[in-house]
């Protein structure tokens, strides 16, 4: 049997990454549709509960189910789950108040915020190149939010401003979650990090049950799909990072904008504004620069083990 070349292995990793991005985008599409009638707590519960199904099946298939819950850092898993739930919930809320492309473009700021946290929390040395990329990227975020900023950014009186604020705080929570994942990845295996996140998320979001509604059959089907698509997407990401380095495939996260714009137009009739186009291009460019700069510096990223901790 011929041995796969490094280039072929990288191609496989890129394939899994791009496919996972599509699955996550479809998941968010169902979130945006169902979110018009289903409370966010119920959406989060479905994302975690039904996401457990494919993840548990995969862990059992790989033979790690018997030790998946073995851990010496239960507090680390809990704080990772809480920050991840906040990030996910705020993103789900933002999707109800903003067009699909705009909400996604703002959340792209998460890797830039991660640079700030890497310096302040993890103690990593961040040089002028990455600080410059962060500054430029945040300018891109400001451009995306020009319509809200021009109206005074009244988050309590303007729905779009509220949605933009939710997306921005979601990005910050995603960056914080990535910090927690980096710390966990020093001692915890991938399957343990993933399954604890889903189990803890299911238990925490179950507390929102008093706010739930009885879904229609179509909404119930979407709730199941939200979880299954998210779970399968996570498995695909894990496969991607088993075939290629994080610095190689991480930029393909931004291919989600292609799907988001297409779905936004075809499903929701949304056309991105010039502010979103220009701002997103700047944020994406800054994010890619940060990724390749970290590769040059040889920084170890938790995504190499985890997959995509910034994903909902």
XYZ file of C-alpha atoms in Angstrom:
312
model
C 0.000 0.000 0.000
C 1.483 3.382 -0.984
C 2.250 5.775 1.850
C 0.287 9.063 1.558
C 2.483 12.068 0.915
C 2.524 15.067 3.214
C 0.787 17.154 0.550
C -1.996 14.586 0.198
C -2.419 14.471 3.969
C -2.655 18.271 4.087
C -5.271 18.185 1.320
C -7.326 15.759 3.387
C -7.067 18.077 6.375
C -8.178 21.062 4.308
C -11.102 19.045 2.914
C -12.332 18.157 6.402
C -11.925 21.754 7.583
C -13.859 23.269 4.687
C -16.591 20.653 5.026
C -16.875 21.298 8.757
C -17.288 25.008 8.058
C -20.236 24.201 5.794
C -21.830 22.037 8.493
C -21.457 24.758 11.124
C -22.920 27.332 8.735
C -25.930 25.099 8.093
C -26.309 24.708 11.848
C -26.353 28.485 12.313
C -28.868 28.771 9.493
C -31.289 26.559 11.418
C -30.523 28.582 14.563
C -31.471 31.796 12.786
C -34.689 30.296 11.393
C -35.819 28.502 14.554
C -34.697 31.375 16.764
C -37.658 33.424 15.592
C -39.880 31.137 17.695
C -37.610 29.117 20.009
C -35.914 30.695 23.080
C -32.129 30.790 23.004
C -31.815 28.535 26.052
C -33.777 25.839 24.262
C -31.594 26.230 21.180
C -28.464 25.827 23.292
C -29.865 22.747 25.022
C -30.608 21.127 21.661
C -27.152 22.041 20.330
C -25.503 20.256 23.241
C -27.848 17.316 23.801
C -28.182 16.216 20.186
C -24.559 17.130 19.528
C -23.609 14.451 22.023
C -24.982 11.699 19.777
C -22.410 11.775 16.950
C -19.589 12.678 19.363
C -20.285 9.723 21.672
C -20.567 7.415 18.655
C -17.184 8.616 17.371
C -15.504 8.303 20.774
C -16.901 4.769 21.143
C -15.683 3.922 17.640
C -12.150 5.027 18.495
C -12.209 2.957 21.699
C -11.942 5.826 24.193
C -15.456 5.805 25.601
C -14.413 3.966 28.776
C -11.996 6.730 29.819
C -13.635 9.768 28.211
C -14.862 11.135 31.567
C -11.599 10.516 33.412
C -10.170 13.876 34.444
C -8.218 15.612 37.192
C -9.369 19.096 36.212
C -13.127 19.234 36.558
C -13.005 22.976 37.355
C -11.122 23.648 34.124
C -13.823 21.861 32.146
C -16.603 23.725 33.940
C -15.190 27.189 33.294
C -14.510 26.258 29.687
C -18.124 25.092 29.354
C -19.517 28.259 30.935
C -17.503 30.625 28.740
C -18.363 28.509 25.700
C -22.073 28.646 26.539
C -21.957 32.425 26.874
C -20.154 32.696 23.532
C -22.611 30.400 21.799
C -25.692 31.965 23.347
C -24.673 35.515 22.487
C -23.919 34.485 18.895
C -27.338 32.843 18.629
C -28.935 36.055 19.927
C -26.916 38.211 17.512
C -28.229 36.166 14.584
C -31.772 37.256 15.466
C -30.927 40.961 15.306
C -28.364 41.177 12.501
C -28.072 39.913 8.929
C -26.177 36.631 8.686
C -23.030 38.100 7.021
C -22.782 40.999 9.459
C -23.055 38.864 12.600
C -20.475 36.420 11.228
C -18.039 39.171 10.231
C -18.075 40.678 13.738
C -17.470 37.285 15.358
C -14.387 36.931 13.135
C -12.733 39.268 15.664
C -12.349 36.338 18.089
C -8.836 35.264 16.922
C -7.675 38.868 17.232
C -8.973 39.081 20.788
C -7.226 35.791 21.457
C -3.888 37.519 20.802
C -4.672 40.018 23.563
C -5.599 37.237 25.997
C -2.539 35.182 25.021
C -0.382 38.096 26.135
C -2.296 39.039 29.280
C -3.467 35.628 30.552
C -1.084 33.059 29.106
C 1.956 35.306 29.328
C 2.927 34.805 25.670
C 5.227 37.386 24.176
C 3.352 39.309 21.486
C 5.489 41.466 19.248
C 4.631 44.574 17.283
C 3.574 42.682 14.131
C 0.715 40.861 15.817
C -0.314 43.889 17.868
C -0.488 45.830 14.598
C -2.634 43.108 13.025
C -4.980 43.236 16.021
C -5.279 47.025 15.743
C -5.982 46.861 12.013
C -8.499 44.045 12.522
C -10.390 46.013 15.134
C -10.572 48.911 12.697
C -12.242 46.443 10.337
C -14.770 45.575 13.059
C -15.467 49.279 13.533
C -16.098 49.630 9.785
C -18.596 46.748 9.900
C -20.385 48.532 12.726
C -20.426 51.994 11.082
C -24.233 51.998 10.660
C -24.726 51.323 14.382
C -21.942 53.688 15.472
C -23.351 56.503 13.314
C -26.639 56.203 15.206
C -24.977 56.441 18.594
C -24.715 52.683 19.237
C -27.747 52.558 21.510
C -27.767 48.887 22.495
C -30.995 49.271 24.476
C -32.890 51.358 21.970
C -31.681 49.970 18.649
C -32.055 46.296 17.699
C -29.089 46.294 15.305
C -26.817 47.887 17.919
C -27.925 45.285 20.457
C -27.159 42.492 17.980
C -23.748 43.958 17.180
C -22.926 44.219 20.883
C -23.928 40.580 21.398
C -21.730 39.484 18.479
C -18.763 41.473 19.814
C -19.076 40.087 23.352
C -19.539 36.615 21.853
C -16.208 37.016 20.063
C -14.561 38.000 23.352
C -16.062 34.947 25.079
C -14.826 32.740 22.234
C -11.314 34.094 22.745
C -11.553 33.416 26.479
C -12.795 29.897 25.734
C -9.762 29.339 23.529
C -7.517 30.316 26.447
C -9.221 27.760 28.678
C -8.895 25.102 25.967
C -5.175 25.797 25.637
C -4.770 25.281 29.358
C -6.866 22.092 29.350
C -5.016 20.680 26.351
C -1.786 20.543 28.365
C -3.125 17.600 30.358
C -6.479 16.521 28.907
C -7.094 14.468 25.734
C -9.319 15.801 22.968
C -12.241 13.455 23.565
C -12.397 14.416 27.243
C -12.443 18.150 26.469
C -15.193 17.725 23.881
C -17.497 15.437 25.843
C -17.267 17.458 29.057
C -18.187 20.596 27.139
C -21.302 18.989 25.692
C -22.399 17.304 28.925
C -21.848 20.426 31.037
C -23.551 22.549 28.395
C -26.562 20.229 28.373
C -26.894 20.365 32.159
C -26.455 24.136 32.413
C -28.857 24.992 29.591
C -31.452 22.577 31.002
C -31.895 25.183 33.762
C -33.553 27.436 31.171
C -36.435 24.924 30.787
C -39.039 27.301 32.310
C -38.585 29.581 29.280
C -39.015 26.828 26.678
C -41.936 26.469 24.310
C -43.545 23.416 22.749
C -42.033 23.332 19.238
C -43.892 22.471 16.079
C -42.815 19.333 14.252
C -40.700 21.398 11.848
C -39.068 23.329 14.694
C -38.415 20.084 16.582
C -36.689 18.692 13.494
C -34.540 21.825 13.280
C -33.582 21.515 16.952
C -32.345 17.986 16.287
C -30.467 19.121 13.184
C -28.811 21.977 15.081
C -27.272 19.496 17.489
C -26.378 16.808 14.959
C -24.817 19.258 12.497
C -22.791 20.839 15.308
C -21.624 17.463 16.599
C -20.676 16.149 13.156
C -18.971 19.448 12.371
C -16.845 19.107 15.509
C -15.827 15.588 14.494
C -14.827 16.858 11.050
C -12.706 19.598 12.590
C -10.952 17.061 14.786
C -10.249 14.945 11.703
C -8.887 18.006 9.912
C -6.369 18.762 12.661
C -5.233 15.154 12.714
C -4.121 15.487 9.094
C -2.622 18.972 8.972
C -1.103 21.648 11.183
C -3.388 24.272 12.679
C -1.530 27.110 10.969
C -2.201 25.511 7.572
C -5.916 24.831 7.853
C -7.049 27.556 10.286
C -7.354 30.211 7.527
C -9.965 28.029 5.831
C -12.300 28.949 8.694
C -12.924 32.132 6.751
C -14.474 30.208 3.853
C -17.594 30.359 6.002
C -18.183 33.856 4.613
C -18.811 32.320 1.185
C -21.530 30.059 2.589
C -22.902 32.804 4.834
C -23.313 35.291 1.998
C -24.894 32.655 -0.265
C -27.323 31.418 2.401
C -28.028 34.945 3.598
C -29.118 35.907 0.100
C -30.938 32.707 -0.912
C -32.690 31.964 2.394
C -33.060 35.329 4.142
C -32.872 37.764 1.221
C -29.900 39.547 2.822
C -27.299 41.437 0.812
C -24.131 42.475 2.697
C -23.515 46.217 2.855
C -20.320 47.813 1.608
C -19.310 48.292 5.261
C -19.591 44.552 5.892
C -17.640 43.689 2.728
C -14.768 46.092 3.436
C -14.702 45.451 7.174
C -14.839 41.670 6.804
C -11.986 41.749 4.281
C -9.847 43.694 6.759
C -10.706 41.418 9.701
C -10.071 38.268 7.653
C -6.767 39.614 6.369
C -5.660 40.508 9.889
C -6.708 37.103 11.201
C -4.781 35.255 8.507
C -1.707 37.399 9.203
C -1.898 36.503 12.909
C -2.196 32.795 12.081
C 0.861 32.758 9.831
C 2.839 34.989 12.174
C 2.260 32.525 14.994
C 3.383 29.726 12.724
C 6.625 31.574 12.033
C 7.168 32.070 15.755
C 6.498 28.393 16.393
C 3.807 28.972 19.008
C 1.951 25.872 20.157
C -1.771 26.249 19.676
C -4.387 24.231 21.499
C -6.323 23.850 18.258
C -3.708 21.339 17.135
C -5.242 18.933 19.611
C -8.745 20.238 20.001
C -9.949 21.194 16.554
C -11.773 24.520 16.609
C -12.478 25.685 20.156
C -13.786 29.007 18.811
C -16.673 27.231 17.162
C -20.089 26.976 18.755
